[in-house]
XYZ file of C-alpha atoms in Angstrom:
322
model
C 143.263 118.876 99.819
C 139.957 118.918 101.713
C 140.351 119.593 105.418
C 138.972 117.348 108.121
C 135.735 118.516 109.700
C 135.678 119.390 113.373
C 133.576 117.426 115.835
C 131.015 120.247 115.947
C 130.849 120.467 112.161
C 130.263 116.725 111.881
C 127.500 116.754 114.479
C 125.832 119.792 112.893
C 125.974 118.416 109.353
C 124.631 115.025 110.448
C 121.905 116.301 112.779
C 119.137 115.793 110.215
C 120.309 112.252 109.468
C 120.399 111.532 113.195
C 116.831 112.770 113.614
C 115.632 110.588 110.716
C 117.316 107.543 112.177
C 116.053 108.162 115.707
C 112.527 108.332 114.320
C 113.156 105.182 112.309
C 114.389 103.377 115.397
C 111.417 104.459 117.512
C 109.011 103.264 114.827
C 110.626 99.809 114.702
C 111.650 99.155 118.314
C 109.225 96.855 120.137
C 108.286 97.436 123.757
C 109.142 94.518 125.999
C 109.651 93.932 129.703
C 112.445 92.004 131.446
C 110.076 90.399 133.962
C 108.320 88.542 131.137
C 111.504 86.603 130.380
C 112.301 85.379 133.905
C 110.936 82.098 135.395
C 110.096 83.614 138.760
C 108.582 80.377 140.098
C 112.104 78.908 140.153
C 113.284 81.553 142.623
C 113.908 81.130 146.343
C 115.637 82.944 149.182
C 119.361 82.952 149.761
C 120.925 82.407 153.195
C 120.639 86.043 154.302
C 116.850 85.600 154.326
C 116.840 82.112 155.745
C 117.248 80.216 152.494
C 120.190 78.479 150.881
C 123.170 80.123 149.217
C 124.320 79.235 145.725
C 125.934 75.906 145.004
C 127.380 74.836 141.620
C 125.032 71.852 141.486
C 122.067 74.236 141.352
C 123.006 75.543 137.896
C 121.477 73.978 134.793
C 123.924 75.815 132.534
C 127.020 74.129 131.113
C 130.424 75.798 131.522
C 130.328 77.391 128.060
C 126.886 78.878 128.657
C 127.966 80.197 132.064
C 131.064 81.863 130.606
C 129.058 83.430 127.790
C 126.225 84.628 130.015
C 128.622 86.206 132.498
C 130.582 87.896 129.720
C 127.430 89.212 128.056
C 126.004 90.483 131.333
C 129.180 92.185 132.544
C 129.414 93.841 129.132
C 125.934 95.281 129.629
C 126.756 96.195 133.246
C 129.478 98.591 132.176
C 126.830 100.760 130.529
C 127.682 103.955 132.483
C 131.129 103.965 130.872
C 129.670 103.533 127.401
C 127.048 106.201 128.075
C 129.759 108.643 129.085
C 131.824 107.789 126.008
C 128.887 108.190 123.636
C 127.533 111.331 125.333
C 130.932 113.027 125.208
C 131.470 112.236 121.534
C 127.927 112.811 120.346
C 125.881 115.510 122.042
C 123.148 115.762 124.632
C 121.119 118.163 122.511
C 118.430 117.562 119.909
C 118.271 114.213 118.114
C 121.704 113.230 119.440
C 120.563 113.628 123.042
C 117.347 111.721 122.376
C 119.313 108.844 120.893
C 121.881 108.672 123.702
C 119.111 108.519 126.302
C 117.039 105.956 124.431
C 120.021 103.726 123.630
C 121.157 103.808 127.259
C 117.695 102.864 128.523
C 117.406 99.956 126.100
C 120.871 98.613 126.935
C 120.099 98.855 130.650
C 117.008 96.715 130.063
C 119.250 93.971 128.669
C 121.314 93.865 131.846
C 118.198 93.765 134.030
C 116.780 90.797 132.124
C 119.966 88.733 132.080
C 120.764 89.345 135.747
C 117.256 88.531 136.932
C 117.302 85.320 134.899
C 120.683 84.213 136.252
C 119.890 85.018 139.888
C 116.421 83.469 139.871
C 117.532 80.280 138.114
C 120.816 80.186 140.079
C 122.628 79.838 136.784
C 125.886 81.342 138.098
C 127.409 82.267 141.454
C 125.718 85.614 142.328
C 128.497 86.599 144.756
C 131.248 86.099 142.177
C 129.077 87.881 139.601
C 128.662 90.918 141.847
C 132.373 90.994 142.665
C 133.215 90.900 138.955
C 130.693 93.685 138.280
C 132.342 95.911 140.870
C 135.797 95.351 139.390
C 134.660 95.812 135.804
C 132.676 98.992 136.428
C 135.437 100.467 138.574
C 137.934 99.894 135.764
C 135.539 101.464 133.269
C 135.888 101.475 129.507
C 138.382 103.180 127.198
C 137.916 103.530 123.465
C 140.216 101.303 121.376
C 141.146 104.475 119.506
C 142.527 105.937 122.770
C 143.719 109.529 122.316
C 142.341 109.716 118.776
C 138.800 109.015 119.950
C 136.101 111.318 118.647
C 132.677 111.146 117.064
C 133.816 109.209 113.996
C 135.784 106.683 116.030
C 132.884 106.189 118.436
C 130.270 105.702 115.732
C 132.536 103.314 113.811
C 133.329 101.318 116.942
C 129.745 100.886 118.110
C 128.646 99.842 114.622
C 130.918 96.806 114.735
C 130.502 96.267 118.480
C 126.695 96.210 118.400
C 126.708 93.669 115.585
C 129.291 91.562 117.419
C 127.149 91.695 120.555
C 124.114 90.609 118.565
C 126.012 87.552 117.302
C 127.258 86.732 120.796
C 123.821 86.998 122.443
C 122.138 84.942 119.745
C 124.698 82.141 119.888
C 124.731 82.160 123.688
C 121.020 81.440 123.664
C 121.640 78.357 121.542
C 124.113 76.793 124.008
C 122.023 77.410 127.141
C 119.790 74.427 126.418
C 116.906 76.396 127.918
C 114.014 77.740 125.844
C 113.474 80.678 128.213
C 117.095 81.852 128.008
C 117.094 81.397 124.251
C 113.930 83.478 123.854
C 115.293 86.228 126.115
C 118.599 86.437 124.259
C 116.837 86.447 120.882
C 114.856 89.455 122.107
C 118.029 91.219 123.254
C 119.816 90.381 119.996
C 116.963 91.998 118.045
C 117.515 95.233 119.992
C 121.247 95.099 119.324
C 120.572 94.750 115.625
C 118.459 97.908 115.595
C 121.195 99.735 117.502
C 123.744 98.566 114.956
C 121.591 99.846 112.080
C 121.385 103.312 113.663
C 125.158 103.534 114.083
C 125.855 101.952 110.683
C 123.610 104.516 109.001
C 125.275 107.373 110.865
C 128.756 106.172 109.980
C 127.657 105.679 106.363
C 126.404 109.268 106.258
C 129.731 110.429 107.718
C 131.543 108.525 104.957
C 129.517 110.418 102.362
C 130.201 113.703 104.135
C 133.944 113.320 104.756
C 135.145 110.087 103.100
C 138.865 110.161 103.904
C 138.345 111.262 107.489
C 135.673 108.638 108.185
C 137.715 105.855 106.601
C 140.682 106.780 108.796
C 138.491 106.210 111.858
C 137.037 102.940 110.536
C 140.468 101.510 109.731
C 141.882 102.492 113.114
C 138.941 100.895 114.938
C 139.161 97.627 113.018
C 142.926 97.386 113.411
C 142.581 97.799 117.188
C 139.172 96.235 117.755
C 138.356 94.812 121.158
C 135.005 93.897 122.627
C 133.934 96.325 125.385
C 134.282 93.599 128.012
C 138.023 93.200 127.412
C 138.893 94.542 130.867
C 136.553 92.329 132.886
C 137.788 89.553 135.197
C 138.374 86.223 133.398
C 137.662 87.805 130.019
C 140.453 85.923 128.284
C 139.399 82.538 129.717
C 135.745 83.135 128.910
C 136.583 84.501 125.477
C 138.597 81.395 124.651
C 135.702 79.160 125.717
C 133.274 81.206 123.630
C 135.534 81.114 120.588
C 136.271 77.415 120.963
C 132.583 76.551 121.002
C 131.406 78.878 118.242
C 129.697 81.616 120.235
C 131.987 84.350 118.954
C 135.172 83.472 117.106
C 137.498 85.059 114.580
C 135.601 83.772 111.537
C 132.332 85.118 112.876
C 134.038 88.442 113.568
C 135.298 88.633 109.995
C 132.398 87.123 108.057
C 129.377 88.097 110.155
C 130.508 91.476 111.468
C 133.347 93.177 109.593
C 132.720 92.142 105.989
C 128.930 92.768 105.897
C 129.336 96.276 107.308
C 132.169 97.208 104.956
C 130.114 95.850 102.051
C 127.108 97.928 103.123
C 129.303 101.038 103.052
C 130.816 99.929 99.698
C 134.271 100.608 101.101
C 136.088 98.764 98.305
C 133.819 99.973 95.506
C 133.342 103.687 96.129
C 135.321 106.278 94.186
C 135.120 109.363 96.403
C 138.416 108.925 98.268
C 141.427 111.131 97.627
C 144.958 109.731 97.541
C 144.899 109.793 101.348
C 141.751 107.674 101.441
C 143.079 105.315 98.792
C 146.165 104.704 100.915
C 143.982 104.012 103.958
C 141.800 101.649 101.941
C 144.860 99.745 100.766
C 146.063 99.463 104.359
C 142.641 98.217 105.421
C 142.637 95.663 102.620
C 146.010 94.346 103.753
C 144.709 94.109 107.305
C 141.688 92.092 106.172
C 143.926 89.749 104.180
C 145.968 89.112 107.314
C 142.799 88.626 109.346
C 141.604 86.000 106.861
C 144.869 84.100 107.296
C 144.567 84.420 111.073
C 141.110 82.839 110.868
C 142.571 79.742 109.215
C 145.387 79.524 111.785
C 142.939 79.892 114.664
C 140.644 77.175 113.325
C 143.524 74.791 112.784
C 144.675 75.344 116.371
C 141.108 74.960 117.665
C 140.579 71.713 115.761
C 143.790 70.271 117.193
C 142.793 71.342 120.700
C 139.314 69.819 120.401
C 140.795 66.602 119.009
C 143.175 66.340 121.981
C 140.332 66.925 124.423
C 138.191 64.290 122.700
C 141.065 61.793 122.853
C 141.523 62.454 126.575
C 137.821 61.881 127.211
C 137.861 58.632 125.257
C 140.922 57.472 127.199
C 139.264 58.374 130.504
C 136.102 56.486 129.572
C 138.130 53.465 128.483
C 140.057 53.470 131.762
C 136.841 53.780 133.773
C 135.253 50.827 131.929
C 138.255 48.551 132.361
């Protein structure tokens, strides 16, 4: 039976692929600047400089858009934790080091743009946002694979996570009801897509190099998948709002994130797994079957919840008119 490759062996064998994909990314990535996506003429001083502090009436964002924007921004804010995780499991040398630095810089740009937009437009409470940032960054980020984390787990995780983040940003822009926010989040989503392609290509190359070992990591990540913001304040409440209103829900996770990536890797069509890999693939297939059933259950519960809320609103309107 073929042995698993060590972390160093994986990085060494995939160095050339990493270099090719870094060069590909640099040739496709478009330069852009956060200040071009912020309506600065809407800004004014807060009380510390003689102006007025934030008030909920100042925000033009609805509650769903606020929850999504805060979640997306705090996710980007925790970048130092992700940088550490990636740097430890990749390398800071050669193409790997170039990628880690470039990816970190691009992700940091996303946080700058979203925060400047929210503060200038007074879209959310800046004090509560800063307090949540402090808590979230202090808690840090732990890989869903926990003690088993390594290069393969990291590259599998960020493949799915970057695509999920792209979906979330894009759909958040749609609910903001603001052309500037929508344009900004489209720009950020385009970056996330390029990031996903880099990681997807690297994980695909790892599958070709060590199929059973890579599939083990992929299955473990999917079975324990959590978005990187899972530890932030109010994540569950905000996540429920986002799922309820179609920003990122279980069907999108399955059909727009998990299934397209697995199809790209030809997980259920390839024939290079040993008995160990076949067993893992069967386990993964069973997990996806359960996930499909969970999607139906979730949507049934969501439809009932939305129907109850609609009935309450109609009753309230009827009472107010009488």
